[in-house]
mmCIF file of C-alpha atoms in Angstrom:
data_model
loop_
_atom_site.group_PDB
_atom_site.id
_atom_site.type_symbol
_atom_site.label_atom_id
_atom_site.label_comp_id
_atom_site.label_asym_id
_atom_site.label_seq_id
_atom_site.Cartn_x
_atom_site.Cartn_y
_atom_site.Cartn_z
ATOM 1 C CA MET A 1409 -0.100 -0.082 -0.122
ATOM 2 C CA PRO A 1410 2.668 2.628 0.670
ATOM 3 C CA THR A 1411 4.040 2.166 -2.845
ATOM 4 C CA ALA A 1412 0.615 2.824 -4.140
ATOM 5 C CA LEU A 1413 0.286 5.972 -2.049
ATOM 6 C CA ILE A 1414 3.668 7.138 -3.086
ATOM 7 C CA THR A 1415 2.632 6.749 -6.726
ATOM 8 C CA ALA A 1416 -0.727 8.555 -6.054
ATOM 9 C CA LEU A 1417 0.838 11.442 -4.512
ATOM 10 C CA SER A 1418 3.224 11.811 -7.297
ATOM 11 C CA LEU A 1419 0.355 12.134 -9.616
ATOM 12 C CA LEU A 1420 -1.325 14.391 -7.495
ATOM 13 C CA ALA A 1421 1.565 16.779 -7.479
ATOM 14 C CA GLN A 1422 0.985 17.436 -11.201
ATOM 15 C CA PRO A 1423 -1.075 20.239 -12.423
ATOM 16 C CA GLN A 1424 -4.819 19.548 -11.554
ATOM 17 C CA PRO A 1425 -7.750 20.158 -14.066
ATOM 18 C CA PRO A 1426 -10.989 21.858 -12.886
ATOM 19 C CA PRO A 1427 -13.106 20.045 -10.488
ATOM 20 C CA ASP A 1428 -14.663 17.140 -12.232
ATOM 21 C CA PRO A 1429 -18.057 15.479 -11.082
ATOM 22 C CA ALA A 1430 -16.485 12.105 -12.257
ATOM 23 C CA GLN A 1431 -14.258 12.379 -8.944
ATOM 24 C CA PHE A 1432 -17.289 11.812 -6.805
ATOM 25 C CA PRO A 1433 -17.041 8.230 -6.641
ATOM 26 C CA LEU A 1434 -13.440 8.378 -5.417
ATOM 27 C CA VAL A 1435 -14.009 11.220 -2.981
ATOM 28 C CA ALA A 1436 -17.241 9.421 -1.534
ATOM 29 C CA HIS A 1437 -14.827 6.424 -1.204
ATOM 30 C CA ARG A 1438 -12.313 8.272 0.763
ATOM 31 C CA SER A 1439 -15.006 9.343 3.078
ATOM 32 C CA MET A 1440 -16.455 5.844 3.529
ATOM 33 C CA GLU A 1441 -13.090 4.888 4.557
ATOM 34 C CA ILE A 1442 -12.485 7.814 7.073
ATOM 35 C CA ASP A 1443 -15.951 6.877 8.513
ATOM 36 C CA ASP A 1444 -14.718 3.221 9.057
ATOM 37 C CA LEU A 1445 -11.452 4.688 10.465
ATOM 38 C CA ASP A 1446 -13.270 6.756 12.924
ATOM 39 C CA ARG A 1447 -15.179 3.944 14.310
ATOM 40 C CA GLU A 1448 -12.020 1.813 14.536
ATOM 41 C CA ILE A 1449 -10.211 4.800 16.016
ATOM 42 C CA GLN A 1450 -12.945 4.872 18.712
ATOM 43 C CA ARG A 1451 -12.632 1.236 19.477
ATOM 44 C CA LEU A 1452 -8.922 1.300 19.835
ATOM 45 C CA HIS A 1453 -9.155 4.390 22.083
ATOM 46 C CA ASP A 1454 -11.592 2.539 24.205
ATOM 47 C CA THR A 1455 -9.266 -0.520 24.355
ATOM 48 C CA VAL A 1456 -6.422 1.742 25.417
ATOM 49 C CA LEU A 1457 -8.461 3.266 28.321
ATOM 50 C CA LEU A 1458 -9.313 -0.412 29.472
ATOM 51 C CA LYS A 1459 -5.601 -1.576 29.132
ATOM 52 C CA ARG A 1460 -4.642 1.516 31.210
ATOM 53 C CA GLY A 1461 -7.178 0.669 33.851
ATOM 54 C CA GLN A 1462 -5.956 -3.017 34.049
ATOM 55 C CA LEU A 1463 -2.378 -1.952 34.237
ATOM 56 C CA GLY A 1464 -3.136 0.383 37.218
ATOM 57 C CA SER A 1465 -4.911 -2.601 38.999
ATOM 58 C CA THR A 1466 -1.947 -4.885 38.288
ATOM 59 C CA GLN A 1467 0.496 -2.110 39.486
ATOM 60 C CA ARG A 1468 -1.384 -1.833 42.683
ATOM 61 C CA LEU A 1469 -1.355 -5.489 43.206
ATOM 62 C CA ALA A 1470 2.295 -5.667 42.489
ATOM 63 C CA ARG A 1471 3.109 -3.305 45.102
ATOM 64 C CA ARG A 1472 1.399 -5.690 47.567
ATOM 65 C CA GLY A 1473 3.211 -8.789 46.119
ATOM 66 C CA LEU A 1474 0.112 -10.364 44.595
ATOM 67 C CA VAL A 1475 1.202 -10.538 41.075
ATOM 68 C CA SER A 1476 4.621 -11.414 39.545
ATOM 69 C CA ARG A 1477 6.809 -9.096 37.608
ATOM 70 C CA SER A 1478 5.999 -10.938 34.379
ATOM 71 C CA ASP A 1479 2.227 -10.188 34.866
ATOM 72 C CA LEU A 1480 3.260 -6.493 35.123
ATOM 73 C CA GLU A 1481 5.366 -6.350 32.185
ATOM 74 C CA ARG A 1482 2.833 -8.363 30.012
ATOM 75 C CA GLY A 1483 0.286 -5.490 31.058
ATOM 76 C CA LEU A 1484 2.568 -2.882 30.029
ATOM 77 C CA ALA A 1485 3.521 -4.283 26.752
ATOM 78 C CA ALA A 1486 -0.420 -4.932 25.874
ATOM 79 C CA LEU A 1487 -0.894 -1.218 26.688
ATOM 80 C CA HIS A 1488 1.903 0.084 24.558
ATOM 81 C CA HIS A 1489 0.819 -2.375 21.599
ATOM 82 C CA GLU A 1490 -2.693 -0.864 21.681
ATOM 83 C CA GLU A 1491 -1.379 2.754 22.106
ATOM 84 C CA ALA A 1492 0.743 2.110 18.961
ATOM 85 C CA ARG A 1493 -2.148 0.750 16.957
ATOM 86 C CA GLU A 1494 -4.290 3.674 17.840
ATOM 87 C CA ALA A 1495 -1.650 6.061 16.786
ATOM 88 C CA GLU A 1496 -1.044 4.384 13.449
ATOM 89 C CA ALA A 1497 -4.945 4.603 12.776
ATOM 90 C CA ARG A 1498 -4.989 8.351 13.624
ATOM 91 C CA ALA A 1499 -1.999 8.845 11.218
ATOM 92 C CA TYR A 1500 -3.697 6.865 8.424
ATOM 93 C CA ARG A 1501 -6.788 8.746 9.008
ATOM 94 C CA ALA A 1502 -5.050 12.110 8.669
ATOM 95 C CA LEU A 1503 -3.386 11.042 5.272
ATOM 96 C CA LYS A 1504 -6.680 9.650 3.839
ATOM 97 C CA GLU A 1505 -8.611 12.732 4.763
ATOM 98 C CA TYR A 1506 -6.112 14.876 3.065
ATOM 99 C CA GLU A 1507 -5.948 12.659 0.121
ATOM 100 C CA ARG A 1508 -9.757 13.015 -0.051
ATOM 101 C CA ASP A 1509 -9.824 16.902 0.219
ATOM 102 C CA VAL A 1510 -7.289 17.109 -2.532
ATOM 103 C CA LEU A 1511 -9.216 14.871 -4.951
ATOM 104 C CA GLY A 1512 -12.333 16.621 -4.252
ATOM 105 C CA ARG A 1513 -10.402 20.007 -4.773
ATOM 106 C CA VAL A 1514 -11.432 21.330 -1.205
ATOM 107 C CA VAL A 1515 -7.772 22.138 -0.635
ATOM 108 C CA PRO A 1516 -4.773 22.527 -3.077
ATOM 109 C CA LEU A 1517 -2.037 20.001 -2.893
ATOM 110 C CA ASP A 1518 0.635 21.090 -0.647
ATOM 111 C CA GLU A 1519 3.412 18.588 -1.498
ATOM 112 C CA SER A 1520 5.472 18.918 1.668
ATOM 113 C CA LYS A 1521 2.316 18.289 3.628
ATOM 114 C CA ALA A 1522 1.395 15.128 1.582
ATOM 115 C CA TYR A 1523 4.871 13.610 2.243
ATOM 116 C CA ASP A 1524 4.976 14.618 5.739
ATOM 117 C CA LEU A 1525 1.571 12.837 6.343
ATOM 118 C CA LEU A 1526 2.966 9.778 4.685
ATOM 119 C CA LEU A 1527 6.193 9.776 6.648
ATOM 120 C CA ASP A 1528 4.068 10.277 9.826
ATOM 121 C CA TRP A 1529 1.863 7.210 9.049
ATOM 122 C CA LEU A 1530 5.065 5.046 8.074
ATOM 123 C CA LYS A 1531 6.592 6.197 11.417
ATOM 124 C CA THR A 1532 3.692 4.984 13.384
ATOM 125 C CA GLN A 1533 4.017 1.706 11.618
ATOM 126 C CA GLU A 1534 7.413 1.483 12.601
ATOM 127 C CA ALA A 1535 6.718 1.888 16.141
ATOM 128 C CA ILE A 1536 4.289 -1.104 15.947
ATOM 129 C CA ALA A 1537 6.975 -3.200 13.988
ATOM 130 C CA ARG A 1538 9.433 -2.614 16.784
ATOM 131 C CA LEU A 1539 7.052 -3.599 19.492
ATOM 132 C CA GLU A 1540 6.467 -6.653 17.516
ATOM 133 C CA VAL A 1541 10.264 -7.400 17.131
ATOM 134 C CA ASP A 1542 10.655 -6.981 20.885
ATOM 135 C CA ASP A 1543 7.775 -9.222 21.662
ATOM 136 C CA ARG A 1544 8.788 -12.020 19.441
ATOM 137 C CA GLY A 1545 12.397 -11.689 20.668
ATOM 138 C CA VAL A 1546 11.244 -12.416 24.162
ATOM 139 C CA THR A 1547 8.952 -15.241 23.227
ATOM 140 C CA LEU A 1548 11.857 -16.684 21.139
ATOM 141 C CA LYS A 1549 14.175 -16.540 24.147
ATOM 142 C CA GLN A 1550 11.633 -18.230 26.388
ATOM 143 C CA VAL A 1551 10.943 -20.977 23.992
ATOM 144 C CA ARG A 1552 14.784 -21.509 23.357
ATOM 145 C CA SER A 1553 15.097 -22.040 27.170
ATOM 146 C CA GLN A 1554 12.211 -24.378 27.409
ATOM 147 C CA TYR A 1555 13.581 -26.427 24.353
ATOM 148 C CA ARG A 1556 16.738 -26.853 26.298
ATOM 149 C CA ARG A 1557 14.885 -28.162 29.094
ATOM 150 C CA LEU A 1558 12.891 -30.353 26.620
ATOM 151 C CA ALA A 1559 9.733 -28.587 27.779
ATOM 152 C CA VAL A 1560 8.733 -27.790 24.015
ATOM 153 C CA SER A 1561 8.842 -29.381 20.701
ATOM 154 C CA ARG A 1562 11.344 -28.753 17.761
ATOM 155 C CA GLN A 1563 8.418 -27.553 15.874
ATOM 156 C CA GLN A 1564 7.433 -24.925 18.456
ATOM 157 C CA LEU A 1565 11.096 -23.593 18.414
ATOM 158 C CA ASP A 1566 11.027 -23.601 14.707
ATOM 159 C CA ASP A 1567 7.785 -21.603 14.782
ATOM 160 C CA ALA A 1568 9.059 -18.932 17.223
ATOM 161 C CA GLU A 1569 12.291 -18.514 15.180
ATOM 162 C CA LEU A 1570 10.180 -17.957 12.055
ATOM 163 C CA ALA A 1571 7.947 -15.662 13.719
ATOM 164 C CA TYR A 1572 10.846 -13.628 15.047
ATOM 165 C CA ASN A 1573 12.395 -13.491 11.276
ATOM 166 C CA SER A 1574 8.943 -12.309 10.025
ATOM 167 C CA ALA A 1575 8.856 -9.245 12.695
ATOM 168 C CA LEU A 1576 12.458 -8.472 11.774
ATOM 169 C CA ALA A 1577 11.572 -8.591 7.998
ATOM 170 C CA LYS A 1578 8.365 -6.292 8.607
ATOM 171 C CA ALA A 1579 10.569 -3.724 10.450
ATOM 172 C CA ALA A 1580 13.178 -3.720 7.733
ATOM 173 C CA LEU A 1581 10.625 -3.182 4.994
ATOM 174 C CA ASN A 1582 9.374 -0.242 7.003
ATOM 175 C CA GLN A 1583 12.769 1.206 6.957
ATOM 176 C CA SER A 1584 13.005 0.750 3.335
ATOM 177 C CA ARG A 1585 9.720 2.570 2.704
ATOM 178 C CA GLN A 1586 10.643 5.342 4.744
ATOM 179 C CA THR A 1587 13.950 6.069 3.153
ATOM 180 C CA ARG A 1588 12.245 5.816 -0.288
ATOM 181 C CA VAL A 1589 9.723 8.628 0.710
ATOM 182 C CA ARG A 1590 12.645 10.765 1.994
ATOM 183 C CA MET A 1591 14.476 10.196 -1.240
ATOM 184 C CA GLU A 1592 11.503 11.089 -3.349
ATOM 185 C CA LEU A 1593 10.909 14.248 -1.140
ATOM 186 C CA ALA A 1594 14.603 15.182 -1.771
ATOM 187 C CA ALA A 1595 13.948 14.891 -5.550
ATOM 188 C CA ARG A 1596 10.837 17.240 -5.287
ATOM 189 C CA LYS A 1597 11.501 20.674 -3.565
ATOM 190 C CA GLY A 1598 8.603 22.636 -5.300
ATOM 191 C CA GLU A 1599 10.314 25.793 -6.260
ATOM 192 C CA LYS A 1600 13.367 25.140 -4.209
ATOM 193 C CA PRO A 1601 16.393 23.481 -6.264
ATOM 194 C CA SER A 1602 16.964 20.107 -5.392
ATOM 195 C CA ASP A 1603 20.212 18.981 -3.597
ATOM 196 C CA PRO A 1604 21.905 16.199 -5.859
ATOM 197 C CA ALA A 1605 24.267 15.110 -2.849
ATOM 198 C CA GLU A 1606 21.553 14.705 -0.370
ATOM 199 C CA TYR A 1607 19.451 12.692 -2.990
ATOM 200 C CA GLU A 1608 22.475 10.476 -3.684
ATOM 201 C CA ARG A 1609 22.924 9.951 -0.036
ATOM 202 C CA LEU A 1610 19.222 9.158 0.500
ATOM 203 C CA LYS A 1611 19.386 6.785 -2.488
ATOM 204 C CA ALA A 1612 22.236 4.891 -1.006
ATOM 205 C CA GLU A 1613 20.409 4.652 2.373
ATOM 206 C CA HIS A 1614 17.317 3.336 0.636
ATOM 207 C CA LEU A 1615 19.191 0.686 -1.272
ATOM 208 C CA LYS A 1616 21.033 -0.393 2.097
ATOM 209 C CA ALA A 1617 17.510 -0.680 3.730
ATOM 210 C CA ARG A 1618 16.327 -2.773 0.731
ATOM 211 C CA VAL A 1619 19.205 -5.125 0.962
ATOM 212 C CA ARG A 1620 18.800 -5.486 4.722
ATOM 213 C CA TYR A 1621 15.143 -6.427 4.188
ATOM 214 C CA PHE A 1622 15.940 -8.976 1.465
ATOM 215 C CA GLU A 1623 18.785 -10.506 3.548
ATOM 216 C CA ILE A 1624 16.266 -11.189 6.317
ATOM 217 C CA VAL A 1625 13.693 -12.797 3.970
ATOM 218 C CA ALA A 1626 16.422 -14.896 2.271
ATOM 219 C CA GLU A 1627 17.464 -15.968 6.012
ATOM 220 C CA GLY A 1628 13.798 -16.987 6.663
ATOM 221 C CA ALA A 1629 13.446 -18.828 3.280
ATOM 222 C CA ARG A 1630 16.696 -20.703 4.105
ATOM 223 C CA ASN A 1631 15.561 -21.520 7.672
ATOM 224 C CA ARG A 1632 12.052 -22.661 6.173
ATOM 225 C CA LEU A 1633 14.041 -24.975 3.773
ATOM 226 C CA THR A 1634 16.095 -26.379 6.568
ATOM 227 C CA ILE A 1635 13.211 -27.254 8.721
ATOM 228 C CA ALA A 1636 11.304 -28.828 5.507
ATOM 229 C CA LEU A 1637 14.327 -31.040 5.038
ATOM 230 C CA GLU A 1638 14.389 -32.085 8.596
ATOM 231 C CA ARG A 1639 10.720 -32.788 8.745
ATOM 232 C CA SER A 1640 10.986 -34.508 5.487
ATOM 233 C CA ARG A 1641 13.620 -36.912 6.824
ATOM 234 C CA ARG A 1642 11.431 -37.675 9.512
ATOM 235 C CA GLY A 1643 8.532 -38.566 7.319
ATOM 236 C CA LEU A 1644 6.306 -35.668 8.318
ATOM 237 C CA ILE A 1645 6.098 -34.238 5.006
ATOM 238 C CA PRO A 1646 6.352 -35.560 1.627
ATOM 239 C CA ILE A 1647 9.641 -35.263 -0.085
ATOM 240 C CA PRO A 1648 8.369 -33.634 -3.284
ATOM 241 C CA GLU A 1649 6.955 -30.710 -0.923
ATOM 242 C CA VAL A 1650 10.549 -29.770 -0.254
ATOM 243 C CA ALA A 1651 10.935 -28.491 -3.688
ATOM 244 C CA ILE A 1652 8.605 -25.730 -3.080
ATOM 245 C CA PHE A 1653 10.686 -24.613 -0.092
ATOM 246 C CA GLN A 1654 14.022 -25.012 -2.311
ATOM 247 C CA LYS A 1655 12.399 -22.798 -4.954
ATOM 248 C CA ALA A 1656 11.354 -20.129 -2.477
ATOM 249 C CA ALA A 1657 14.886 -20.106 -1.008
ATOM 250 C CA ASP A 1658 16.394 -19.830 -4.427
ATOM 251 C CA ASP A 1659 13.938 -16.897 -5.344
ATOM 252 C CA ALA A 1660 14.990 -15.163 -2.198
ATOM 253 C CA GLU A 1661 18.710 -15.647 -2.795
ATOM 254 C CA ALA A 1662 18.225 -14.205 -6.437
ATOM 255 C CA ALA A 1663 16.383 -11.332 -5.199
ATOM 256 C CA LEU A 1664 18.899 -10.505 -2.652
ATOM 257 C CA ALA A 1665 21.800 -10.898 -5.219
ATOM 258 C CA ALA A 1666 19.685 -8.381 -7.441
ATOM 259 C CA GLU A 1667 19.442 -5.805 -4.820
ATOM 260 C CA ARG A 1668 23.024 -6.085 -3.743
ATOM 261 C CA LYS A 1669 24.152 -5.325 -7.382
ATOM 262 C CA LYS A 1670 21.770 -2.201 -7.220
ATOM 263 C CA LEU A 1671 23.509 -1.215 -4.030
ATOM 264 C CA GLU A 1672 27.164 -1.777 -5.893
ATOM 265 C CA ASN A 1673 25.946 0.405 -8.785
ATOM 266 C CA PRO A 1674 23.395 2.670 -7.689
ATOM 267 C CA GLY A 1675 23.600 4.941 -10.932
ATOM 268 C CA ALA A 1676 22.293 1.848 -12.853
ATOM 269 C CA SER A 1677 18.897 2.014 -10.729
#
């Protein structure tokens, strides 16, 4: 979705024709989306208030020694997660509202504002992604400890490792998207002249972020292949199914190699 939004904002930056009644369906659709977002934001806000109340009760019990530290940490993590989701929904609503108003010719396009709104939304997604990385990391640490004590199965450990890898990939993808938006913004300064050096710096940063994302994806694909080979050896999955995981790993490695070439020769991309 961020890629589509970036393209849409770029198109909106072009000279606009007079108001066209044919735009009404798009404007109406944005309004419907905003109405849905308003209801979701209210639900999320109510959940945040509930989690705050629950955390307050847990903190009072903790001071009396009636709940464990882990219970307190879980309550705090749950609150932070809901707060981040509410912030993300509000940022997305602001972007959609501005998009609707520009499409409906209610306001003229302010390119800087449009990019700022898009970046604000991506930053709130980053906050959610980081919380997920932390949460999956804690879970993986616990599962590894349990596995060493033979308290969980190998499959449970594999699942925890793959979940952590997916969280890392999501965070890396967000960084790649943010650097792309900043790069596009550097190339579009309105009446101000663009700074070629700054653009090239941001382009290199964007390419590095993409390489990091594809490295994580490739690592996950290799891990899935290893798991598939082991499960096939134990007779848990048919041998022909391993080829699916092999192809996924090969495709991920090829995509990573292509991104590394772009980084080595940024002028060609």
